[in-house]
Every structure is written in structure tokens, then in C-alpha cells.
JSON list of C-alpha atoms in Angstrom, two decimals:
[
{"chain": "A", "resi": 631, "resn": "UNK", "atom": "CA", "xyz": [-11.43, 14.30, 19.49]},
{"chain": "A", "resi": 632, "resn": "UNK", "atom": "CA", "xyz": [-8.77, 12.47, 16.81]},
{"chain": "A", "resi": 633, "resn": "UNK", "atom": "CA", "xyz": [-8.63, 12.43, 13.46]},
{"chain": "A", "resi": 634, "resn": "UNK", "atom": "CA", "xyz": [-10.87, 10.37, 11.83]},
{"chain": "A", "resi": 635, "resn": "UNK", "atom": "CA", "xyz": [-9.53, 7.54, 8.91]},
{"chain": "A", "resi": 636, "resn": "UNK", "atom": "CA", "xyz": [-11.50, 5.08, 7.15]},
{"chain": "A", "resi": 637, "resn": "UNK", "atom": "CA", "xyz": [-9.50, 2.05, 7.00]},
{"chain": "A", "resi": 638, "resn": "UNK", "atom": "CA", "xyz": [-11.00, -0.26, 4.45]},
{"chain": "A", "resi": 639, "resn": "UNK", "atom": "CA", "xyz": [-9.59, -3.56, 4.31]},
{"chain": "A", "resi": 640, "resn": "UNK", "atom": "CA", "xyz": [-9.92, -5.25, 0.90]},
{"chain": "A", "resi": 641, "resn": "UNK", "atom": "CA", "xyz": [-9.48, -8.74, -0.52]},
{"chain": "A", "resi": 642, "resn": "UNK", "atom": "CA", "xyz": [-11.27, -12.03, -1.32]},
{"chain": "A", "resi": 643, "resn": "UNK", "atom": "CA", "xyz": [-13.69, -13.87, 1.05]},
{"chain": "A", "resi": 644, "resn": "UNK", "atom": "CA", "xyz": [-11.83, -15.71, 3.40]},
{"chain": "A", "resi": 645, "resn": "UNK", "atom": "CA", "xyz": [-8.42, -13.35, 3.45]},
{"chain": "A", "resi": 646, "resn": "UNK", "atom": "CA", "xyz": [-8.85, -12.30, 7.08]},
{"chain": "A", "resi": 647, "resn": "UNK", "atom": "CA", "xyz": [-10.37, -9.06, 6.74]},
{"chain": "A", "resi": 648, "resn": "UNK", "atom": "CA", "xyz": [-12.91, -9.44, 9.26]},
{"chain": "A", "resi": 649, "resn": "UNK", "atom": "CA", "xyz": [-10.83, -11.09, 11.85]},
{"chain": "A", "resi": 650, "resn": "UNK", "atom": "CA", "xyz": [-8.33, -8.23, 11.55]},
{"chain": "A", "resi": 651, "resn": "UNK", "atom": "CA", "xyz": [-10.69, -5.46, 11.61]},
{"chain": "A", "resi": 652, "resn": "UNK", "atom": "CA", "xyz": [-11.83, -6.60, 15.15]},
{"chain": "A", "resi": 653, "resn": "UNK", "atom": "CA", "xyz": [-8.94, -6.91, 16.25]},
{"chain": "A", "resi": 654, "resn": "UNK", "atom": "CA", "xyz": [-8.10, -3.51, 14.94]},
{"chain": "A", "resi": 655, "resn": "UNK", "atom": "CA", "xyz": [-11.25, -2.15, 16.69]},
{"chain": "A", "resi": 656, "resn": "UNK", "atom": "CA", "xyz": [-10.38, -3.92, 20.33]},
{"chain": "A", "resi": 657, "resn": "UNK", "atom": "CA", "xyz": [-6.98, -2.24, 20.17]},
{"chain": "A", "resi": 658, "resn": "UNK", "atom": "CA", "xyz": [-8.49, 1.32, 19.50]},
{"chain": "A", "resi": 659, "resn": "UNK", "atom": "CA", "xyz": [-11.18, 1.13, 22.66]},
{"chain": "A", "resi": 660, "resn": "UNK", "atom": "CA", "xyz": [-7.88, 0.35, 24.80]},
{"chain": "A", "resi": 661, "resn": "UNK", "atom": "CA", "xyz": [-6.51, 3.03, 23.27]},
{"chain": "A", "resi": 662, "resn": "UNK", "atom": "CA", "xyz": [-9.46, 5.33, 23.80]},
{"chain": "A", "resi": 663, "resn": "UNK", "atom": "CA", "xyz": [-9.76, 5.92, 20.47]},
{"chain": "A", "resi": 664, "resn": "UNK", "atom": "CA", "xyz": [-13.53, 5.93, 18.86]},
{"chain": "A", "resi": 665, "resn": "UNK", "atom": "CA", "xyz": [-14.04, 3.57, 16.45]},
{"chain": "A", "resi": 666, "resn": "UNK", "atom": "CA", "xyz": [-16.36, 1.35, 14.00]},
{"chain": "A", "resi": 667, "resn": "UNK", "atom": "CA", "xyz": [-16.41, -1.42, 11.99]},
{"chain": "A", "resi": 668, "resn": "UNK", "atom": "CA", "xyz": [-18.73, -1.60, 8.88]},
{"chain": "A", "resi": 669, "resn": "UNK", "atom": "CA", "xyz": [-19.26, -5.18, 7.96]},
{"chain": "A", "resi": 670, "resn": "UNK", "atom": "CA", "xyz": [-20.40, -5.54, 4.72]},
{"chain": "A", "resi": 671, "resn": "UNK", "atom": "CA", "xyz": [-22.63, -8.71, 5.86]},
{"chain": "A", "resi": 672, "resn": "UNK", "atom": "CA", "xyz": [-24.38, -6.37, 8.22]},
{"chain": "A", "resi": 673, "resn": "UNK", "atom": "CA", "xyz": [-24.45, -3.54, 6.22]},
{"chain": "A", "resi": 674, "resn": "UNK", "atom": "CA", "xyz": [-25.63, -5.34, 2.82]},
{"chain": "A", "resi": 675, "resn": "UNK", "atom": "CA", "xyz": [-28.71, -6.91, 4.93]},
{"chain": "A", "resi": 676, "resn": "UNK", "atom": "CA", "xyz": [-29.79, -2.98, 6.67]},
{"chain": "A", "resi": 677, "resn": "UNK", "atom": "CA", "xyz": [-28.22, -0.63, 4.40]},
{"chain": "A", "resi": 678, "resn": "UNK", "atom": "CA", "xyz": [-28.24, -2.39, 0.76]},
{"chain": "A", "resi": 679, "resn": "UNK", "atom": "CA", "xyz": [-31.27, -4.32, 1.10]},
{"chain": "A", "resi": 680, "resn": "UNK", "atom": "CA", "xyz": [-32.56, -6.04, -1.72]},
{"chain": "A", "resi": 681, "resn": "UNK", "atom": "CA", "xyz": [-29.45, -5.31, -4.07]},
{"chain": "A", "resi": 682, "resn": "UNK", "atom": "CA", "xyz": [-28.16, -8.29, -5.50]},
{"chain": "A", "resi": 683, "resn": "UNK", "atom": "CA", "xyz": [-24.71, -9.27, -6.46]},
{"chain": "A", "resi": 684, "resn": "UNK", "atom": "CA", "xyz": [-24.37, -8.00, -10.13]},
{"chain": "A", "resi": 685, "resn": "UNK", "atom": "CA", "xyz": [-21.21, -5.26, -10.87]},
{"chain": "A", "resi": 686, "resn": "UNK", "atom": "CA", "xyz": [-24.19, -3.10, -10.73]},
{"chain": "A", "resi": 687, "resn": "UNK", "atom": "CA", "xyz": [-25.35, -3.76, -7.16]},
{"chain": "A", "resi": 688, "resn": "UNK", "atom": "CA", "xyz": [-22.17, -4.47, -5.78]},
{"chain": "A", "resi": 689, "resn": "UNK", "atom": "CA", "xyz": [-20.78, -1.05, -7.11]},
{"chain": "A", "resi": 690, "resn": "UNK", "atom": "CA", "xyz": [-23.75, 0.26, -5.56]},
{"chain": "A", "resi": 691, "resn": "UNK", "atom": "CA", "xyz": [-23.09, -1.10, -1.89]},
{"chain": "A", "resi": 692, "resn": "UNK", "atom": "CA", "xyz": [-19.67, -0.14, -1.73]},
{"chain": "A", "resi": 693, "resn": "UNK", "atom": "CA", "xyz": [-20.18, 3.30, -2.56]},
{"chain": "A", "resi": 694, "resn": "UNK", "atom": "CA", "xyz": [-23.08, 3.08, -0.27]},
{"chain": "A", "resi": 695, "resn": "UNK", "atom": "CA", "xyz": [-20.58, 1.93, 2.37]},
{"chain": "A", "resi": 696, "resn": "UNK", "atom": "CA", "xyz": [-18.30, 4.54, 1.77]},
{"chain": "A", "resi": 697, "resn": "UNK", "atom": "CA", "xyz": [-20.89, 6.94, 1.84]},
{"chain": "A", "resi": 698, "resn": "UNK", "atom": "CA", "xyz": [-21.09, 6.25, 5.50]},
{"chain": "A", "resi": 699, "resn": "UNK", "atom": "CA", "xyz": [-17.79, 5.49, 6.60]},
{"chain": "A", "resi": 700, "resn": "UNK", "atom": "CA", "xyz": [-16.56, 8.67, 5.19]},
{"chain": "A", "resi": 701, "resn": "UNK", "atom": "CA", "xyz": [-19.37, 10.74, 7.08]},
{"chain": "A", "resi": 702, "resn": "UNK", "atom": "CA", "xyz": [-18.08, 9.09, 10.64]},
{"chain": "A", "resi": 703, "resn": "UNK", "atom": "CA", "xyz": [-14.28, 9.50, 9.89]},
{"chain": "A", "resi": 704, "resn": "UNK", "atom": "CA", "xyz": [-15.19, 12.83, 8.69]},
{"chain": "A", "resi": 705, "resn": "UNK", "atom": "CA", "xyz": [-16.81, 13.36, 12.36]},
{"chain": "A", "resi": 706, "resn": "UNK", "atom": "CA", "xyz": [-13.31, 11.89, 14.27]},
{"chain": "A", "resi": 707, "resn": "UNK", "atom": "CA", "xyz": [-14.35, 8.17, 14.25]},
{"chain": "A", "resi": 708, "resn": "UNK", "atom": "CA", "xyz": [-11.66, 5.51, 12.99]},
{"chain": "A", "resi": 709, "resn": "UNK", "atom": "CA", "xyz": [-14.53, 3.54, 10.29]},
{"chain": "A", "resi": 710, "resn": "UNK", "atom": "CA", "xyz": [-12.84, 0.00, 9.51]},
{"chain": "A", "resi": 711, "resn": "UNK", "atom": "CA", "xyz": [-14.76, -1.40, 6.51]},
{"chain": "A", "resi": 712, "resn": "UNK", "atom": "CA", "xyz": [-13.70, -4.91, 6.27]},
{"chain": "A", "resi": 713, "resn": "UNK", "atom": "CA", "xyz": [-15.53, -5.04, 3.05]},
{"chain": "A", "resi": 714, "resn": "UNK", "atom": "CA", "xyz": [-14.51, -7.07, -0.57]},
{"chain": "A", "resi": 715, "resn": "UNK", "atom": "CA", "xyz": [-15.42, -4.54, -2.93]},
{"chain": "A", "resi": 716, "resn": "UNK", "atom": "CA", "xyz": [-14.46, -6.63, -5.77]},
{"chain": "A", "resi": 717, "resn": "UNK", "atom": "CA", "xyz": [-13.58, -3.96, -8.24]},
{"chain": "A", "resi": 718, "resn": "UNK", "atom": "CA", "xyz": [-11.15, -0.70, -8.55]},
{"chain": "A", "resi": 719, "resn": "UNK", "atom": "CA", "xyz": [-13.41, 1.49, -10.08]},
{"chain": "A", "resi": 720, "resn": "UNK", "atom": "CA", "xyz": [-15.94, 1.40, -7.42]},
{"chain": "A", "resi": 721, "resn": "UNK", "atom": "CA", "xyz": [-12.61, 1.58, -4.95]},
{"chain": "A", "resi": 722, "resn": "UNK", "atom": "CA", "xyz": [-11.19, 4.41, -6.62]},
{"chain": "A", "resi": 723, "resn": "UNK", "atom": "CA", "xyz": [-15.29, 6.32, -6.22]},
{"chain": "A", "resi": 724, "resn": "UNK", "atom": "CA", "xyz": [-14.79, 5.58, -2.75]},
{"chain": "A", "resi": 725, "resn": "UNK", "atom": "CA", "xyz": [-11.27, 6.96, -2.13]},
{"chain": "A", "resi": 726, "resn": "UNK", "atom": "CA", "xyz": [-12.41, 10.41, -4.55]},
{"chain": "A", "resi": 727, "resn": "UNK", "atom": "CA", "xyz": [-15.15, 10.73, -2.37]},
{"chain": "A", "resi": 728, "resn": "UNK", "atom": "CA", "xyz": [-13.27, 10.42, 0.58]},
{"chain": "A", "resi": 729, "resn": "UNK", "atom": "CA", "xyz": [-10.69, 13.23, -0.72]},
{"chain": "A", "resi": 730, "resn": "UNK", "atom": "CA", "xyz": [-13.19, 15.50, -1.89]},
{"chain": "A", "resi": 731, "resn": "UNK", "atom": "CA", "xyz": [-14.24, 16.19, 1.83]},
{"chain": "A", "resi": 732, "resn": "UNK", "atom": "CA", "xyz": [-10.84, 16.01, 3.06]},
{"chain": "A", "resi": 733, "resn": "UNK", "atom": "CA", "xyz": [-11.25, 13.34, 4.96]},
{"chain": "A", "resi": 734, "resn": "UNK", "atom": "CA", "xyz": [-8.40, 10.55, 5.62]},
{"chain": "A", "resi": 735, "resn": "UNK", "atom": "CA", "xyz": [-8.62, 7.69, 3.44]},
{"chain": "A", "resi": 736, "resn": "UNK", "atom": "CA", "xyz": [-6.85, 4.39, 3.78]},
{"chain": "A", "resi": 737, "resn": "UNK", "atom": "CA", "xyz": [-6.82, 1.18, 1.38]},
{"chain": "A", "resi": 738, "resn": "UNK", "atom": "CA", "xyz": [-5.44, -1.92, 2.82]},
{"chain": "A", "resi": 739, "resn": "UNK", "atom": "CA", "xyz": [-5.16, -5.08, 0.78]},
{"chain": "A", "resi": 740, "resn": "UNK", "atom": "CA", "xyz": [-5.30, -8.12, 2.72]},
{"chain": "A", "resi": 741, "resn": "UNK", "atom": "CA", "xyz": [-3.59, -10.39, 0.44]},
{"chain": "A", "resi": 742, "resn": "UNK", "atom": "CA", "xyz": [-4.30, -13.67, 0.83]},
{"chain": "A", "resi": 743, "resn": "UNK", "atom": "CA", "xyz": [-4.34, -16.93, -1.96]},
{"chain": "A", "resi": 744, "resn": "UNK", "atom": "CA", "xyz": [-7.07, -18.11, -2.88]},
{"chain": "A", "resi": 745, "resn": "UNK", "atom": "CA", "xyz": [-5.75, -21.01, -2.39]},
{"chain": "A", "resi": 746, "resn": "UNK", "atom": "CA", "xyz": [-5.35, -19.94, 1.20]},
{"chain": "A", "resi": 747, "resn": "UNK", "atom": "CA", "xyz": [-9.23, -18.36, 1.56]},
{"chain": "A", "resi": 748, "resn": "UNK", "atom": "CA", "xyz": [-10.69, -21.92, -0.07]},
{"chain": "A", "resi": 749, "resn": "UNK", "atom": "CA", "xyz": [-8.91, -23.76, 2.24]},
{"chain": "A", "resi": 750, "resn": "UNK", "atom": "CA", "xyz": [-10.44, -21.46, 5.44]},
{"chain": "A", "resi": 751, "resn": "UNK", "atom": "CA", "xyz": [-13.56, -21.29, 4.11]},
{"chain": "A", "resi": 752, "resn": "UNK", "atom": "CA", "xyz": [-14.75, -19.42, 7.02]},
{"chain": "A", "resi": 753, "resn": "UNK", "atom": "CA", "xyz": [-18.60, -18.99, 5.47]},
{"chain": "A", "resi": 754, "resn": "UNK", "atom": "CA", "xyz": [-18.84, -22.30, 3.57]},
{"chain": "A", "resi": 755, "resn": "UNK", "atom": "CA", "xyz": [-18.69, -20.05, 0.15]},
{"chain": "A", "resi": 756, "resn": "UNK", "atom": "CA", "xyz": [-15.76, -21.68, -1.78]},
{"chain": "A", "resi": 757, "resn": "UNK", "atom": "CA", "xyz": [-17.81, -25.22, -1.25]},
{"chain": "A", "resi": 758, "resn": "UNK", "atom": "CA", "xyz": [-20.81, -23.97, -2.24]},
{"chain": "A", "resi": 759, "resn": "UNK", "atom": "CA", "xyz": [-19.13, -22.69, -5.62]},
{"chain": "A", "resi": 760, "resn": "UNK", "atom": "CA", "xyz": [-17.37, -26.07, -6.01]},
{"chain": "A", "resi": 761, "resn": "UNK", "atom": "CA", "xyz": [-20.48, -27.82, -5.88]},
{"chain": "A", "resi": 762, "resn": "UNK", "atom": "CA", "xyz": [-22.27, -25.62, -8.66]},
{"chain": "A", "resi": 763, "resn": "UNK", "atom": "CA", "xyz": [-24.49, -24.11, -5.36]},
{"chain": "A", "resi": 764, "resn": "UNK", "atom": "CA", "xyz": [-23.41, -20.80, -5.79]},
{"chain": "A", "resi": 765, "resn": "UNK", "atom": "CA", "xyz": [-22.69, -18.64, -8.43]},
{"chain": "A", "resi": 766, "resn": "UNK", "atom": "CA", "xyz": [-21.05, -15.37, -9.22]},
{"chain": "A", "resi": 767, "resn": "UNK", "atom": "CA", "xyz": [-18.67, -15.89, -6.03]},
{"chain": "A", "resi": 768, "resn": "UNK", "atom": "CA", "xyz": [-15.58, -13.10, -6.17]},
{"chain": "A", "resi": 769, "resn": "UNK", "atom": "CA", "xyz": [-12.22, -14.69, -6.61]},
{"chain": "A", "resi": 770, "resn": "UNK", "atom": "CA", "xyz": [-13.75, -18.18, -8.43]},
{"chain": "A", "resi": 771, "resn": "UNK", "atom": "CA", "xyz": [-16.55, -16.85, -11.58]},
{"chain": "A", "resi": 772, "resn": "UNK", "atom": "CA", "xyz": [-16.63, -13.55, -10.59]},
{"chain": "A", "resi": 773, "resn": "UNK", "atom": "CA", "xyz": [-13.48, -11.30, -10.90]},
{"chain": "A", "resi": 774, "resn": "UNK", "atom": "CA", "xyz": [-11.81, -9.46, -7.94]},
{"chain": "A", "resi": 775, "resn": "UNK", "atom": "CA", "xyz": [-9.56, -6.57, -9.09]},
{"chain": "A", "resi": 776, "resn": "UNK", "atom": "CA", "xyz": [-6.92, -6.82, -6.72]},
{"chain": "A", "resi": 777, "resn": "UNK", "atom": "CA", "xyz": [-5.53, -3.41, -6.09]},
{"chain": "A", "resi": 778, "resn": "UNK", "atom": "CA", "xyz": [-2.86, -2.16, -8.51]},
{"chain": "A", "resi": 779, "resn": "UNK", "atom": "CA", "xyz": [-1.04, 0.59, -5.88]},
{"chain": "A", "resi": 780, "resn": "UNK", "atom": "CA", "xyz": [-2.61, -0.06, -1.78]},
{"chain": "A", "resi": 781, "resn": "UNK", "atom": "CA", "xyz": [-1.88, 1.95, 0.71]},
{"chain": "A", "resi": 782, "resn": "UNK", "atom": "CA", "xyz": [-0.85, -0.82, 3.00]},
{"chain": "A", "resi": 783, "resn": "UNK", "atom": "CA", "xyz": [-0.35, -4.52, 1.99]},
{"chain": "A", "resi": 784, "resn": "UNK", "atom": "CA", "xyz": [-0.93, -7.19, 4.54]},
{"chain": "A", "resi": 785, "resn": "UNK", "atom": "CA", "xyz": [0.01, -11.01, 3.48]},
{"chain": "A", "resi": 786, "resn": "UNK", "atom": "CA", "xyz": [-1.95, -13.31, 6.23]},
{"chain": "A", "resi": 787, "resn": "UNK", "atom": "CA", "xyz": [-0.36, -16.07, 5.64]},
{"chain": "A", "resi": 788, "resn": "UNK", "atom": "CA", "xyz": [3.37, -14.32, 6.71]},
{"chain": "A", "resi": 789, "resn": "UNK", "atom": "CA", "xyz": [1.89, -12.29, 9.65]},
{"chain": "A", "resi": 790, "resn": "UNK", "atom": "CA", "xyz": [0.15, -12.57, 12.74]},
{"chain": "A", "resi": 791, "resn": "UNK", "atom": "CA", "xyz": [-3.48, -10.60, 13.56]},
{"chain": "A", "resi": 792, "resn": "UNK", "atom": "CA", "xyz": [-1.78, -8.91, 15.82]},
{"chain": "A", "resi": 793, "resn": "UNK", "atom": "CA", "xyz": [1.28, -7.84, 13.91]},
{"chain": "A", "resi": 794, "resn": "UNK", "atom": "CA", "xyz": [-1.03, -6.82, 11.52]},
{"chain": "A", "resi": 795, "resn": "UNK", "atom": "CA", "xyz": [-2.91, -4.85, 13.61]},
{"chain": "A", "resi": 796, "resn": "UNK", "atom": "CA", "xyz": [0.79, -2.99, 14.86]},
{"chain": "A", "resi": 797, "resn": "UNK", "atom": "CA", "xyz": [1.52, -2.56, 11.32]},
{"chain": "A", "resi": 798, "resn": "UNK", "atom": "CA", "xyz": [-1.69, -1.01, 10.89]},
{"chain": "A", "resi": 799, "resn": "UNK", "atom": "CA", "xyz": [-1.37, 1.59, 13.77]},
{"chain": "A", "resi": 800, "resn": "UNK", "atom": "CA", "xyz": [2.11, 2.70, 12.76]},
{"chain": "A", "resi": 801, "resn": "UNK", "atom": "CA", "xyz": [1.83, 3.33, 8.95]},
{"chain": "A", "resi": 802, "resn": "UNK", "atom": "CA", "xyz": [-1.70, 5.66, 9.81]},
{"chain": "A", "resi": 803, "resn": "UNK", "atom": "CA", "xyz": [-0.59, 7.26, 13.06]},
{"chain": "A", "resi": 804, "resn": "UNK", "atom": "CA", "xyz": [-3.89, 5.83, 14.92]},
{"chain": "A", "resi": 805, "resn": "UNK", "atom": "CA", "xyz": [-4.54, 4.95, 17.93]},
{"chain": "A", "resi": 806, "resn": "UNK", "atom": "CA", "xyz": [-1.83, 5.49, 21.51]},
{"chain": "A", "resi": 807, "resn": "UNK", "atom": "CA", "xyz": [1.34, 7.12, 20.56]},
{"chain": "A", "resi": 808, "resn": "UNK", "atom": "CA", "xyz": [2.52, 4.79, 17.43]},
{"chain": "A", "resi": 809, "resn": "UNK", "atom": "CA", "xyz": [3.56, 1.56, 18.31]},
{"chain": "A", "resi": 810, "resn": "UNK", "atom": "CA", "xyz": [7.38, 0.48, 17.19]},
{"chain": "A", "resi": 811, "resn": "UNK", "atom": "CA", "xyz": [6.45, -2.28, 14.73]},
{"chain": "A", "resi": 812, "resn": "UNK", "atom": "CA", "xyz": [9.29, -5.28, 14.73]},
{"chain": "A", "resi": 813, "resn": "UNK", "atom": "CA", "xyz": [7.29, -6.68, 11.43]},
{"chain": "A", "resi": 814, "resn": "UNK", "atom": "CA", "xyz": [8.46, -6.48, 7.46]},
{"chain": "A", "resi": 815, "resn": "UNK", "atom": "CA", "xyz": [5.60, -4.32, 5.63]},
{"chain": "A", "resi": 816, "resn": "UNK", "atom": "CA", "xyz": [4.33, -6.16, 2.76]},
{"chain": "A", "resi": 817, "resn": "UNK", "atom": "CA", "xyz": [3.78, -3.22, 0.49]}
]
């Protein structure tokens, strides 16, 4: 069995944290490596029902989230949590909770413009606050604490998915033997 990480890929709606973690995922099943992502769509609708979207509730689901991705990578499974998690204090929960089992922890900030994510607008989001629909959205009326010192840095709109994904592998050691990266970290 390997070593267990969480990877948890932070950053604002939009940044390409979701795309990368699957791509991520379909390298480690080549790879034979056991593996899962945690989206935080799919998690906030089983795990975090009925909490809302105040510091309060989001605080709550991420540390909820951690919760279990720290119990699988704990158990040998790679956890990718392509998850927002808007603020560094509930981050920096996550991560002590992660050390005080001993279990590998990983932050990667997928750093991406807003300018950038408003332009994808992969979920419709950014419109929806433009048009006074929708309130409280991360990046726009709500704050996202961009992390101070990541473990990784990844800058989407310099890099390809699947450079990103290389870059990935070789800074944690995951996966086949390491991959030689021919990409510029960002961090």
C-alpha cells in the first residue's frame, strides 16, 4: 500500500481546481495508485447538508472535509480535495489536524485572476453575482484569503492541466517513480 497525502487544491471558483484534480486522479489509476477526489459540490450536498454559506458554515464544511480526507490518506489513499475553502484559519485547522495524526498534508494554490475565473465562468456564478442574483460569492462580496506560504503554487493561466498534474507528482513523490518535470514551479 503507498503513502497516503491529501492534496487539497485551493483557490477561487473558476481557477481550475476541479479540472486538475481529475486529471490528477486519472494519472494515479494508471499509475496504480489509490486515489479520491472530494468535491466540495458533492460533498456540501451529502456530507454538509443544510449548512449555508456564512464564515460559520463554510468553516464548518471544510473542516468537515478534512475530517475525511485525512482519515483516507491516513489509510494509504491519495484524497484530492479540489475544494475553495475561502479562509486560512479554517486551512490552517485542516493542515493541524492533518499533522496531529501524522498524516501527509499538502496545500496547493491554484492561482488564477479573477479576472481569469469570471471570464470561465464554468458554473454561471460570477454572472449571477453581476446581476445582483447571488450573494456572498468568494472572490467578488465575500473574501477569499489567498494563502500566505502554499506548499505548491500552480498559475493556470501559464501551465497546462497536464503540466500541472507532472508538477504535482514530482514535488509530493506520488504516483509511478517521479516524473522529470520540464515546467517552471510557480511557488
Amino acid at each position: 500500500m503507498s503513502a497516503g497525502i491529501t492534496i487539497w487544491l485551493t483557490g477561487l471558483s473558476g481557477a481550475g481546481k476541479s479540472t486538475i484534480a481529475e486529471a490528477l486522479a486519472e494519472y494515479l489509476t494508471a499509475a496504480g495508485v489509490d486515489s479520491q477526489i472530494l468535491d466540495g459540490d458533492e460533498l456540501r450536498t451529502n456530507l454538509s447538508a443544510g449548512l449555508g454559506f456564512s464564515r460559520e458554515d463554510r468553516t464548518t464544511h471544510v473542516t468537515r472535509v478534512g475530517f475525511v480526507a485525512e482519515l483516507l490518506s491516513r489509510h494509504g489513499v491519495v484524497s484530492i480535495v479540489p475544494v475553495i475553502a475561502p479562509y486560512a484559519d479554517a486551512r490552517a485547522t485542516v493542515r493541524a489536524h492533518h499533522e496531529s495524526h501524522g498524516t501527509a498534508y499538502a496545500e496547493v494554490y491554484v492561482a488564477t485572476t479573477l479576472a481569469e475565473c469570471q471570464r470561465r465562468d464554468v458554473k454561471g456564478l460570477y454572472a449571477k453575482a453581476a446581476a445582483g442574483q447571488l450573494r456572498g460569492m468568494t472572490g467578488v462580496d465575500d473574501p477569499y484569503e489567498a494563502p500566505v506560504d502554499p506548499d505548491l503554487t500552480i498559475q493556470t493561466e501559464q501551465i497546462s492541466v497536464a503540466d500541472a498534474v507532472r508538477v504535482i507528482v514530482d514535488r509530493f513523490g506520488i504516483g509511478a517513480p517521479a516524473l522529470v518535470s520540464t515546467v517552471q514551479e510557480t511557488a
